[in-house]
Amino acid sequence: MYWRERKYFIYAVLVIVVVISLTFSLRGLPMRTFWSSLLFSMTVLIIFSGYDYYQFQRRHHQRLQQIVPQVDLSPQSQAEKDMQKLLEEQKEYYETKIAAIKHFDDDLTDVVRIWSHQMKVPLSVLNLMGQTGDFTRDELKEQTFQLENYLEMLLHYLRLNHEQTDYRFTKVPMKPLVQSIVRKFAPLFIRKGLSVTVDGDTTWTTDEKWLGFALEQIISNSVKYTKQGNVSIQIKAKSIQISDTGIGILKEDLPRLFEHGFTGYNGRRDKKATGLGFFLAKEVANRLSLSIHVDSEIDKGTTVTLKRNDGA
């Protein structure tokens, strides 16, 4: 029913994609720019289609409630008592589900607003490159890298809040995992002239994919807010410490650092801040039975400690 009502919108989107692709092809514009823009557009379309589908289901549920007549369930027998109890439990369950969906909708709207704002910068740069043809391979890689990072952040946020998100706990060597993340951010380290060290090693029983994502958010912040000096990563049996010589964090901002969308003073200075990195790292840490703590001092640097809880 839902897709039948939206079929003309889907046809319109397909026509637009075909027209734009033909335009790029005929004008000889870089197809890499087209695919990057298409990936961004389709991601936003999928997100808002999901939101629209939630709203459609909610309206449909409300219409059904209006159609179904009210039944008198006066407890005249044990069977009727059991039936009434079952209906009350079902009602409470669905009310909880609807409240959770509404909360997710509100958060998702806020996340998409922040995320789409950040995506404008690399997309605008790629668009300009396509129009002028004045770009280097490294510049193209940097903008594509930013797009991939923002897209990965959004996809992980959606998976993190999905009921069916699965966690696969295995024995994971920490040093190879950390080194792979450092290699991912190597172009940024090199461009900013920062040194990085990884010391120590241990093995944790954890979900490698989700722990890697949490570490990426922390390391990304270290690179972003460090102009000179180094980033050092110390791996211990019960903890991983990521320290940098960056601009630091105001003491009064520390208590709110893990709030959804909070950017603080540094976020106002750096217009590229999303306020999602530490929030997502904290959410993942909670699900992996890890704690996360931040120590920082202005103009001296920041140390983030990811620590195993008892039994982790």
PDB file of C-alpha atoms in Angstrom:
ATOM      1  CA  MET A   1       0.000   0.000   0.000  1.00  0.00           C
ATOM      2  CA  TYR A   2       2.737   2.430   0.944  1.00  0.00           C
ATOM      3  CA  TRP A   3       4.804   1.825  -2.179  1.00  0.00           C
ATOM      4  CA  ARG A   4       1.749   2.087  -4.435  1.00  0.00           C
ATOM      5  CA  GLU A   5       1.077   5.552  -3.033  1.00  0.00           C
ATOM      6  CA  ARG A   6       4.684   6.611  -3.606  1.00  0.00           C
ATOM      7  CA  LYS A   7       5.290   5.045  -7.044  1.00  0.00           C
ATOM      8  CA  TYR A   8       5.152   8.326  -8.987  1.00  0.00           C
ATOM      9  CA  PHE A   9       7.727   9.846  -6.635  1.00  0.00           C
ATOM     10  CA  ILE A  10      10.020   6.864  -7.243  1.00  0.00           C
ATOM     11  CA  TYR A  11       9.587   7.226 -11.020  1.00  0.00           C
ATOM     12  CA  ALA A  12      10.457  10.923 -10.750  1.00  0.00           C
ATOM     13  CA  VAL A  13      13.664  10.154  -8.821  1.00  0.00           C
ATOM     14  CA  LEU A  14      14.746   7.579 -11.414  1.00  0.00           C
ATOM     15  CA  VAL A  15      14.133  10.050 -14.256  1.00  0.00           C
ATOM     16  CA  ILE A  16      16.188  12.733 -12.469  1.00  0.00           C
ATOM     17  CA  VAL A  17      19.103  10.306 -11.939  1.00  0.00           C
ATOM     18  CA  VAL A  18      19.073   9.325 -15.629  1.00  0.00           C
ATOM     19  CA  VAL A  19      18.969  12.960 -16.780  1.00  0.00           C
ATOM     20  CA  ILE A  20      21.843  13.999 -14.502  1.00  0.00           C
ATOM     21  CA  SER A  21      23.984  11.019 -15.538  1.00  0.00           C
ATOM     22  CA  LEU A  22      23.427  11.853 -19.212  1.00  0.00           C
ATOM     23  CA  THR A  23      24.335  15.488 -18.516  1.00  0.00           C
ATOM     24  CA  PHE A  24      27.599  14.462 -16.860  1.00  0.00           C
ATOM     25  CA  SER A  25      28.401  12.059 -19.683  1.00  0.00           C
ATOM     26  CA  LEU A  26      27.643  14.481 -22.513  1.00  0.00           C
ATOM     27  CA  ARG A  27      29.524  17.376 -20.932  1.00  0.00           C
ATOM     28  CA  GLY A  28      32.532  15.187 -20.120  1.00  0.00           C
ATOM     29  CA  LEU A  29      32.378  15.964 -16.375  1.00  0.00           C
ATOM     30  CA  PRO A  30      34.201  13.652 -13.932  1.00  0.00           C
ATOM     31  CA  MET A  31      31.889  10.700 -13.200  1.00  0.00           C
ATOM     32  CA  ARG A  32      33.548  10.313  -9.760  1.00  0.00           C
ATOM     33  CA  THR A  33      31.882  13.569  -8.751  1.00  0.00           C
ATOM     34  CA  PHE A  34      28.543  12.295 -10.099  1.00  0.00           C
ATOM     35  CA  TRP A  35      28.760   9.034  -8.139  1.00  0.00           C
ATOM     36  CA  SER A  36      29.747  10.847  -4.932  1.00  0.00           C
ATOM     37  CA  SER A  37      26.805  13.233  -5.312  1.00  0.00           C
ATOM     38  CA  LEU A  38      24.467  10.353  -6.197  1.00  0.00           C
ATOM     39  CA  LEU A  39      25.602   8.369  -3.132  1.00  0.00           C
ATOM     40  CA  PHE A  40      24.914  11.342  -0.893  1.00  0.00           C
ATOM     41  CA  SER A  41      21.508  12.020  -2.493  1.00  0.00           C
ATOM     42  CA  MET A  42      20.401   8.379  -2.283  1.00  0.00           C
ATOM     43  CA  THR A  43      21.469   8.164   1.368  1.00  0.00           C
ATOM     44  CA  VAL A  44      19.414  11.228   2.266  1.00  0.00           C
ATOM     45  CA  LEU A  45      16.491   9.851   0.217  1.00  0.00           C
ATOM     46  CA  ILE A  46      16.629   6.494   2.037  1.00  0.00           C
ATOM     47  CA  ILE A  47      16.699   8.209   5.432  1.00  0.00           C
ATOM     48  CA  PHE A  48      13.731  10.426   4.736  1.00  0.00           C
ATOM     49  CA  SER A  49      11.859   7.545   3.066  1.00  0.00           C
ATOM     50  CA  GLY A  50      12.323   5.594   6.290  1.00  0.00           C
ATOM     51  CA  TYR A  51      11.003   8.516   8.271  1.00  0.00           C
ATOM     52  CA  ASP A  52       8.019   8.854   5.906  1.00  0.00           C
ATOM     53  CA  TYR A  53       7.338   5.112   6.206  1.00  0.00           C
ATOM     54  CA  TYR A  54       7.269   5.371  10.022  1.00  0.00           C
ATOM     55  CA  GLN A  55       4.760   8.206   9.771  1.00  0.00           C
ATOM     56  CA  PHE A  56       2.656   6.208   7.297  1.00  0.00           C
ATOM     57  CA  GLN A  57       2.561   3.179   9.622  1.00  0.00           C
ATOM     58  CA  ARG A  58       1.619   5.373  12.566  1.00  0.00           C
ATOM     59  CA  ARG A  59      -1.271   6.980  10.677  1.00  0.00           C
ATOM     60  CA  HIS A  60      -2.425   3.549   9.501  1.00  0.00           C
ATOM     61  CA  HIS A  61      -2.365   2.251  13.089  1.00  0.00           C
ATOM     62  CA  GLN A  62      -4.396   5.226  14.286  1.00  0.00           C
ATOM     63  CA  ARG A  63      -7.006   4.646  11.581  1.00  0.00           C
ATOM     64  CA  LEU A  64      -7.329   1.007  12.618  1.00  0.00           C
ATOM     65  CA  GLN A  65      -7.879   2.036  16.232  1.00  0.00           C
ATOM     66  CA  GLN A  66     -10.722   4.303  15.138  1.00  0.00           C
ATOM     67  CA  ILE A  67     -12.354   1.528  13.099  1.00  0.00           C
ATOM     68  CA  VAL A  68     -12.162  -1.264  15.681  1.00  0.00           C
ATOM     69  CA  PRO A  69     -15.117  -0.962  18.097  1.00  0.00           C
ATOM     70  CA  GLN A  70     -14.533  -0.731  21.809  1.00  0.00           C
ATOM     71  CA  VAL A  71     -15.229  -4.078  23.510  1.00  0.00           C
ATOM     72  CA  ASP A  72     -16.596  -4.386  26.982  1.00  0.00           C
ATOM     73  CA  LEU A  73     -14.126  -6.550  28.852  1.00  0.00           C
ATOM     74  CA  SER A  74     -15.757  -6.562  32.243  1.00  0.00           C
ATOM     75  CA  PRO A  75     -14.091  -9.391  34.179  1.00  0.00           C
ATOM     76  CA  GLN A  76     -16.890 -11.914  34.473  1.00  0.00           C
ATOM     77  CA  SER A  77     -14.675 -14.991  34.207  1.00  0.00           C
ATOM     78  CA  GLN A  78     -11.044 -16.003  34.539  1.00  0.00           C
ATOM     79  CA  ALA A  79     -10.755 -16.269  30.754  1.00  0.00           C
ATOM     80  CA  GLU A  80     -11.921 -12.678  30.336  1.00  0.00           C
ATOM     81  CA  LYS A  81      -9.484 -11.544  33.047  1.00  0.00           C
ATOM     82  CA  ASP A  82      -6.657 -13.240  31.220  1.00  0.00           C
ATOM     83  CA  MET A  83      -7.753 -11.679  27.949  1.00  0.00           C
ATOM     84  CA  GLN A  84      -7.912  -8.223  29.506  1.00  0.00           C
ATOM     85  CA  LYS A  85      -4.454  -8.652  31.024  1.00  0.00           C
ATOM     86  CA  LEU A  86      -3.078  -9.759  27.660  1.00  0.00           C
ATOM     87  CA  LEU A  87      -4.597  -6.758  25.897  1.00  0.00           C
ATOM     88  CA  GLU A  88      -3.200  -4.377  28.498  1.00  0.00           C
ATOM     89  CA  GLU A  89       0.263  -5.898  28.078  1.00  0.00           C
ATOM     90  CA  GLN A  90      -0.015  -5.578  24.307  1.00  0.00           C
ATOM     91  CA  LYS A  91      -1.144  -1.973  24.645  1.00  0.00           C
ATOM     92  CA  GLU A  92       1.784  -1.141  26.929  1.00  0.00           C
ATOM     93  CA  TYR A  93       4.199  -2.880  24.561  1.00  0.00           C
ATOM     94  CA  TYR A  94       3.032  -0.943  21.509  1.00  0.00           C
ATOM     95  CA  GLU A  95       2.900   2.348  23.393  1.00  0.00           C
ATOM     96  CA  THR A  96       6.527   1.777  24.396  1.00  0.00           C
ATOM     97  CA  LYS A  97       7.416   0.934  20.791  1.00  0.00           C
ATOM     98  CA  ILE A  98       5.696   4.055  19.466  1.00  0.00           C
ATOM     99  CA  ALA A  99       7.457   6.230  22.059  1.00  0.00           C
ATOM    100  CA  ALA A 100      10.808   4.692  21.079  1.00  0.00           C
ATOM    101  CA  ILE A 101      10.105   5.311  17.384  1.00  0.00           C
ATOM    102  CA  LYS A 102       9.154   8.922  18.102  1.00  0.00           C
ATOM    103  CA  HIS A 103      12.351   9.438  20.106  1.00  0.00           C
ATOM    104  CA  PHE A 104      14.397   7.877  17.299  1.00  0.00           C
ATOM    105  CA  ASP A 105      12.604  10.052  14.722  1.00  0.00           C
ATOM    106  CA  ASP A 106      13.446  13.193  16.692  1.00  0.00           C
ATOM    107  CA  ASP A 107      17.093  12.191  17.108  1.00  0.00           C
ATOM    108  CA  LEU A 108      17.381  11.087  13.483  1.00  0.00           C
ATOM    109  CA  THR A 109      16.009  14.412  12.241  1.00  0.00           C
ATOM    110  CA  ASP A 110      18.609  16.234  14.319  1.00  0.00           C
ATOM    111  CA  VAL A 111      21.430  13.941  13.187  1.00  0.00           C
ATOM    112  CA  VAL A 112      20.501  14.287   9.514  1.00  0.00           C
ATOM    113  CA  ARG A 113      20.360  18.072   9.871  1.00  0.00           C
ATOM    114  CA  ILE A 114      23.886  18.172  11.351  1.00  0.00           C
ATOM    115  CA  TRP A 115      25.202  15.534   8.973  1.00  0.00           C
ATOM    116  CA  SER A 116      23.822  17.111   5.791  1.00  0.00           C
ATOM    117  CA  HIS A 117      25.334  20.450   6.829  1.00  0.00           C
ATOM    118  CA  GLN A 118      28.771  18.831   7.121  1.00  0.00           C
ATOM    119  CA  MET A 119      28.391  17.016   3.790  1.00  0.00           C
ATOM    120  CA  LYS A 120      27.882  20.311   1.953  1.00  0.00           C
ATOM    121  CA  VAL A 121      31.553  21.284   2.203  1.00  0.00           C
ATOM    122  CA  PRO A 122      33.196  18.295   0.438  1.00  0.00           C
ATOM    123  CA  LEU A 123      30.314  18.089  -2.044  1.00  0.00           C
ATOM    124  CA  SER A 124      30.686  21.774  -2.915  1.00  0.00           C
ATOM    125  CA  VAL A 125      34.437  21.333  -3.372  1.00  0.00           C
ATOM    126  CA  LEU A 126      33.903  18.283  -5.607  1.00  0.00           C
ATOM    127  CA  ASN A 127      31.321  20.199  -7.620  1.00  0.00           C
ATOM    128  CA  LEU A 128      33.764  23.076  -8.101  1.00  0.00           C
ATOM    129  CA  MET A 129      36.481  20.641  -9.150  1.00  0.00           C
ATOM    130  CA  GLY A 130      34.130  19.161 -11.720  1.00  0.00           C
ATOM    131  CA  GLN A 131      33.247  22.565 -13.149  1.00  0.00           C
ATOM    132  CA  THR A 132      36.769  23.956 -13.321  1.00  0.00           C
ATOM    133  CA  GLY A 133      38.811  20.788 -13.822  1.00  0.00           C
ATOM    134  CA  ASP A 134      41.410  22.369 -11.521  1.00  0.00           C
ATOM    135  CA  PHE A 135      42.304  19.744  -8.927  1.00  0.00           C
ATOM    136  CA  THR A 136      45.002  17.274  -7.950  1.00  0.00           C
ATOM    137  CA  ARG A 137      44.651  13.602  -7.127  1.00  0.00           C
ATOM    138  CA  ASP A 138      45.451  14.293  -3.451  1.00  0.00           C
ATOM    139  CA  GLU A 139      42.771  16.992  -3.242  1.00  0.00           C
ATOM    140  CA  LEU A 140      40.230  14.624  -4.763  1.00  0.00           C
ATOM    141  CA  LYS A 141      41.233  11.850  -2.340  1.00  0.00           C
ATOM    142  CA  GLU A 142      40.899  14.193   0.647  1.00  0.00           C
ATOM    143  CA  GLN A 143      37.362  15.292  -0.241  1.00  0.00           C
ATOM    144  CA  THR A 144      36.307  11.718  -1.009  1.00  0.00           C
ATOM    145  CA  PHE A 145      37.803  10.616   2.313  1.00  0.00           C
ATOM    146  CA  GLN A 146      35.684  13.232   4.139  1.00  0.00           C
ATOM    147  CA  LEU A 147      32.540  12.048   2.356  1.00  0.00           C
ATOM    148  CA  GLU A 148      33.237   8.417   3.214  1.00  0.00           C
ATOM    149  CA  ASN A 149      33.853   9.277   6.870  1.00  0.00           C
ATOM    150  CA  TYR A 150      30.614  11.256   7.218  1.00  0.00           C
ATOM    151  CA  LEU A 151      28.643   8.555   5.408  1.00  0.00           C
ATOM    152  CA  GLU A 152      30.144   5.810   7.588  1.00  0.00           C
ATOM    153  CA  MET A 153      29.270   7.800  10.711  1.00  0.00           C
ATOM    154  CA  LEU A 154      25.625   8.081   9.659  1.00  0.00           C
ATOM    155  CA  LEU A 155      25.324   4.416   8.694  1.00  0.00           C
ATOM    156  CA  HIS A 156      26.784   3.319  12.029  1.00  0.00           C
ATOM    157  CA  TYR A 157      24.358   5.628  13.842  1.00  0.00           C
ATOM    158  CA  LEU A 158      21.428   3.981  12.036  1.00  0.00           C
ATOM    159  CA  ARG A 159      22.732   0.472  12.786  1.00  0.00           C
ATOM    160  CA  LEU A 160      23.436   1.379  16.398  1.00  0.00           C
ATOM    161  CA  ASN A 161      19.769   2.250  16.958  1.00  0.00           C
ATOM    162  CA  HIS A 162      18.371  -0.730  15.083  1.00  0.00           C
ATOM    163  CA  GLU A 163      16.769  -3.539  17.089  1.00  0.00           C
ATOM    164  CA  GLN A 164      18.457  -6.240  15.051  1.00  0.00           C
ATOM    165  CA  THR A 165      22.003  -4.886  15.363  1.00  0.00           C
ATOM    166  CA  ASP A 166      24.126  -7.918  16.191  1.00  0.00           C
ATOM    167  CA  TYR A 167      27.364  -8.015  18.146  1.00  0.00           C
ATOM    168  CA  ARG A 168      29.928 -10.701  17.421  1.00  0.00           C
ATOM    169  CA  PHE A 169      32.350 -11.103  20.305  1.00  0.00           C
ATOM    170  CA  THR A 170      35.679 -12.727  19.492  1.00  0.00           C
ATOM    171  CA  LYS A 171      39.251 -12.504  20.765  1.00  0.00           C
ATOM    172  CA  VAL A 172      40.675  -9.393  19.077  1.00  0.00           C
ATOM    173  CA  PRO A 173      44.378  -8.366  19.163  1.00  0.00           C
ATOM    174  CA  MET A 174      44.333  -4.642  19.922  1.00  0.00           C
ATOM    175  CA  LYS A 175      47.552  -3.447  18.297  1.00  0.00           C
ATOM    176  CA  PRO A 176      46.706  -4.607  14.739  1.00  0.00           C
ATOM    177  CA  LEU A 177      43.236  -3.064  15.118  1.00  0.00           C
ATOM    178  CA  VAL A 178      44.645   0.293  16.244  1.00  0.00           C
ATOM    179  CA  GLN A 179      47.328   0.246  13.548  1.00  0.00           C
ATOM    180  CA  SER A 180      44.711  -0.315  10.840  1.00  0.00           C
ATOM    181  CA  ILE A 181      42.816   2.774  12.048  1.00  0.00           C
ATOM    182  CA  VAL A 182      46.032   4.820  12.103  1.00  0.00           C
ATOM    183  CA  ARG A 183      46.713   3.760   8.498  1.00  0.00           C
ATOM    184  CA  LYS A 184      43.238   4.908   7.532  1.00  0.00           C
ATOM    185  CA  PHE A 185      43.958   8.405   8.886  1.00  0.00           C
ATOM    186  CA  ALA A 186      47.567   8.427   7.609  1.00  0.00           C
ATOM    187  CA  PRO A 187      46.858  11.051   4.893  1.00  0.00           C
ATOM    188  CA  LEU A 188      45.627  13.469   7.566  1.00  0.00           C
ATOM    189  CA  PHE A 189      48.619  12.791   9.832  1.00  0.00           C
ATOM    190  CA  ILE A 190      50.975  13.402   6.910  1.00  0.00           C
ATOM    191  CA  ARG A 191      49.208  16.530   5.673  1.00  0.00           C
ATOM    192  CA  LYS A 192      49.302  18.112   9.142  1.00  0.00           C
ATOM    193  CA  GLY A 193      52.859  16.929   9.870  1.00  0.00           C
ATOM    194  CA  LEU A 194      51.847  15.003  12.999  1.00  0.00           C
ATOM    195  CA  SER A 195      53.718  12.020  14.371  1.00  0.00           C
ATOM    196  CA  VAL A 196      51.886   9.028  15.804  1.00  0.00           C
ATOM    197  CA  THR A 197      53.060   6.211  18.062  1.00  0.00           C
ATOM    198  CA  VAL A 198      51.339   2.965  19.039  1.00  0.00           C
ATOM    199  CA  ASP A 199      52.828   1.175  22.069  1.00  0.00           C
ATOM    200  CA  GLY A 200      51.829  -1.996  23.847  1.00  0.00           C
ATOM    201  CA  ASP A 201      49.498  -4.807  22.889  1.00  0.00           C
ATOM    202  CA  THR A 202      46.833  -7.032  24.414  1.00  0.00           C
ATOM    203  CA  THR A 203      43.851  -9.145  23.384  1.00  0.00           C
ATOM    204  CA  TRP A 204      40.259  -8.287  24.276  1.00  0.00           C
ATOM    205  CA  THR A 205      37.109 -10.321  23.859  1.00  0.00           C
ATOM    206  CA  THR A 206      34.938  -7.789  22.047  1.00  0.00           C
ATOM    207  CA  ASP A 207      33.199  -6.896  18.789  1.00  0.00           C
ATOM    208  CA  GLU A 208      36.020  -5.852  16.460  1.00  0.00           C
ATOM    209  CA  LYS A 209      33.869  -3.817  14.054  1.00  0.00           C
ATOM    210  CA  TRP A 210      32.116  -1.717  16.713  1.00  0.00           C
ATOM    211  CA  LEU A 211      35.211  -1.204  18.859  1.00  0.00           C
ATOM    212  CA  GLY A 212      37.078  -0.101  15.726  1.00  0.00           C
ATOM    213  CA  PHE A 213      34.338   2.419  14.984  1.00  0.00           C
ATOM    214  CA  ALA A 214      34.530   3.867  18.523  1.00  0.00           C
ATOM    215  CA  LEU A 215      38.323   4.171  18.283  1.00  0.00           C
ATOM    216  CA  GLU A 216      37.984   5.866  14.886  1.00  0.00           C
ATOM    217  CA  GLN A 217      35.808   8.604  16.395  1.00  0.00           C
ATOM    218  CA  ILE A 218      38.373   9.267  19.143  1.00  0.00           C
ATOM    219  CA  ILE A 219      41.411   9.208  16.844  1.00  0.00           C
ATOM    220  CA  SER A 220      39.607  11.369  14.283  1.00  0.00           C
ATOM    221  CA  ASN A 221      38.999  14.014  16.957  1.00  0.00           C
ATOM    222  CA  SER A 222      42.656  13.868  18.018  1.00  0.00           C
ATOM    223  CA  VAL A 223      43.834  14.511  14.459  1.00  0.00           C
ATOM    224  CA  LYS A 224      41.223  17.203  13.830  1.00  0.00           C
ATOM    225  CA  TYR A 225      42.092  19.291  16.888  1.00  0.00           C
ATOM    226  CA  THR A 226      45.875  18.830  16.876  1.00  0.00           C
ATOM    227  CA  LYS A 227      47.760  21.385  14.773  1.00  0.00           C
ATOM    228  CA  GLN A 228      51.274  20.283  15.671  1.00  0.00           C
ATOM    229  CA  GLY A 229      53.009  17.703  17.808  1.00  0.00           C
ATOM    230  CA  ASN A 230      51.866  14.117  18.044  1.00  0.00           C
ATOM    231  CA  VAL A 231      49.182  11.590  18.846  1.00  0.00           C
ATOM    232  CA  SER A 232      50.235   8.679  21.054  1.00  0.00           C
ATOM    233  CA  ILE A 233      48.242   5.510  21.666  1.00  0.00           C
ATOM    234  CA  GLN A 234      49.068   3.343  24.668  1.00  0.00           C
ATOM    235  CA  ILE A 235      47.545  -0.155  24.750  1.00  0.00           C
ATOM    236  CA  LYS A 236      47.340  -1.849  28.144  1.00  0.00           C
ATOM    237  CA  ALA A 237      45.701  -5.011  29.450  1.00  0.00           C
ATOM    238  CA  LYS A 238      42.584  -3.179  30.660  1.00  0.00           C
ATOM    239  CA  SER A 239      42.625   0.103  28.753  1.00  0.00           C
ATOM    240  CA  ILE A 240      43.550   2.024  25.620  1.00  0.00           C
ATOM    241  CA  GLN A 241      44.715   5.634  25.974  1.00  0.00           C
ATOM    242  CA  ILE A 242      44.727   8.086  23.059  1.00  0.00           C
ATOM    243  CA  SER A 243      46.659  11.258  23.891  1.00  0.00           C
ATOM    244  CA  ASP A 244      47.295  14.293  21.722  1.00  0.00           C
ATOM    245  CA  THR A 245      49.016  17.684  21.934  1.00  0.00           C
ATOM    246  CA  GLY A 246      46.012  19.521  20.540  1.00  0.00           C
ATOM    247  CA  ILE A 247      44.015  22.578  21.572  1.00  0.00           C
ATOM    248  CA  GLY A 248      42.350  20.836  24.511  1.00  0.00           C
ATOM    249  CA  ILE A 249      38.809  21.075  25.865  1.00  0.00           C
ATOM    250  CA  LEU A 250      37.393  23.630  28.273  1.00  0.00           C
ATOM    251  CA  LYS A 251      36.853  22.243  31.774  1.00  0.00           C
ATOM    252  CA  GLU A 252      33.221  23.352  31.782  1.00  0.00           C
ATOM    253  CA  ASP A 253      32.583  21.476  28.509  1.00  0.00           C
ATOM    254  CA  LEU A 254      33.814  18.103  29.799  1.00  0.00           C
ATOM    255  CA  PRO A 255      30.600  17.071  31.654  1.00  0.00           C
ATOM    256  CA  ARG A 256      28.544  17.518  28.461  1.00  0.00           C
ATOM    257  CA  LEU A 257      31.081  16.048  26.060  1.00  0.00           C
ATOM    258  CA  PHE A 258      29.072  12.870  25.401  1.00  0.00           C
ATOM    259  CA  GLU A 259      25.715  14.570  24.857  1.00  0.00           C
ATOM    260  CA  HIS A 260      24.008  14.190  21.500  1.00  0.00           C
ATOM    261  CA  GLY A 261      25.052  17.045  19.187  1.00  0.00           C
ATOM    262  CA  PHE A 262      27.100  18.941  21.801  1.00  0.00           C
ATOM    263  CA  THR A 263      30.065  20.745  20.205  1.00  0.00           C
ATOM    264  CA  GLY A 264      31.129  23.122  23.003  1.00  0.00           C
ATOM    265  CA  TYR A 265      33.630  25.924  22.599  1.00  0.00           C
ATOM    266  CA  ASN A 266      35.816  24.018  20.130  1.00  0.00           C
ATOM    267  CA  GLY A 267      32.780  23.308  17.992  1.00  0.00           C
ATOM    268  CA  ARG A 268      32.036  27.012  17.735  1.00  0.00           C
ATOM    269  CA  ARG A 269      35.642  27.632  16.666  1.00  0.00           C
ATOM    270  CA  ASP A 270      35.693  24.749  14.210  1.00  0.00           C
ATOM    271  CA  LYS A 271      32.618  24.975  11.989  1.00  0.00           C
ATOM    272  CA  LYS A 272      33.244  21.378  10.818  1.00  0.00           C
ATOM    273  CA  ALA A 273      32.389  19.881  14.216  1.00  0.00           C
ATOM    274  CA  THR A 274      29.318  17.618  14.262  1.00  0.00           C
ATOM    275  CA  GLY A 275      29.051  16.940  17.992  1.00  0.00           C
ATOM    276  CA  LEU A 276      28.474  13.247  17.182  1.00  0.00           C
ATOM    277  CA  GLY A 277      31.938  11.679  17.510  1.00  0.00           C
ATOM    278  CA  PHE A 278      32.162  11.393  21.296  1.00  0.00           C
ATOM    279  CA  PHE A 279      28.416  10.706  21.551  1.00  0.00           C
ATOM    280  CA  LEU A 280      28.686   7.705  19.218  1.00  0.00           C
ATOM    281  CA  ALA A 281      31.885   6.478  20.903  1.00  0.00           C
ATOM    282  CA  LYS A 282      30.104   6.553  24.266  1.00  0.00           C
ATOM    283  CA  GLU A 283      27.032   4.730  22.908  1.00  0.00           C
ATOM    284  CA  VAL A 284      29.210   1.982  21.447  1.00  0.00           C
ATOM    285  CA  ALA A 285      31.318   1.739  24.616  1.00  0.00           C
ATOM    286  CA  ASN A 286      28.194   1.200  26.712  1.00  0.00           C
ATOM    287  CA  ARG A 287      27.090  -1.679  24.484  1.00  0.00           C
ATOM    288  CA  LEU A 288      30.534  -3.300  24.668  1.00  0.00           C
ATOM    289  CA  SER A 289      30.762  -3.036  28.489  1.00  0.00           C
ATOM    290  CA  LEU A 290      33.467  -0.381  28.257  1.00  0.00           C
ATOM    291  CA  SER A 291      33.832   2.966  30.000  1.00  0.00           C
ATOM    292  CA  ILE A 292      35.224   6.100  28.406  1.00  0.00           C
ATOM    293  CA  HIS A 293      36.870   8.977  30.245  1.00  0.00           C
ATOM    294  CA  VAL A 294      38.346  12.255  28.991  1.00  0.00           C
ATOM    295  CA  ASP A 295      41.066  14.365  30.635  1.00  0.00           C
ATOM    296  CA  SER A 296      42.007  17.623  28.962  1.00  0.00           C
ATOM    297  CA  GLU A 297      43.727  20.944  29.456  1.00  0.00           C
ATOM    298  CA  ILE A 298      43.471  23.950  27.163  1.00  0.00           C
ATOM    299  CA  ASP A 299      46.471  24.365  24.819  1.00  0.00           C
ATOM    300  CA  LYS A 300      48.146  21.258  26.270  1.00  0.00           C
ATOM    301  CA  GLY A 301      46.140  18.390  24.853  1.00  0.00           C
ATOM    302  CA  THR A 302      43.567  15.702  25.557  1.00  0.00           C
ATOM    303  CA  THR A 303      43.737  12.110  26.780  1.00  0.00           C
ATOM    304  CA  VAL A 304      40.828   9.737  26.131  1.00  0.00           C
ATOM    305  CA  THR A 305      40.826   6.436  28.031  1.00  0.00           C
ATOM    306  CA  LEU A 306      38.730   3.517  26.870  1.00  0.00           C
ATOM    307  CA  LYS A 307      38.638   1.009  29.714  1.00  0.00           C
ATOM    308  CA  ARG A 308      37.294  -2.493  30.181  1.00  0.00           C
ATOM    309  CA  ASN A 309      34.740  -2.862  32.948  1.00  0.00           C
ATOM    310  CA  ASP A 310      34.857  -5.839  35.312  1.00  0.00           C
ATOM    311  CA  GLY A 311      34.124  -9.003  33.429  1.00  0.00           C
ATOM    312  CA  ALA A 312      34.559  -7.369  30.003  1.00  0.00           C
TER     313      ALA A 312
END
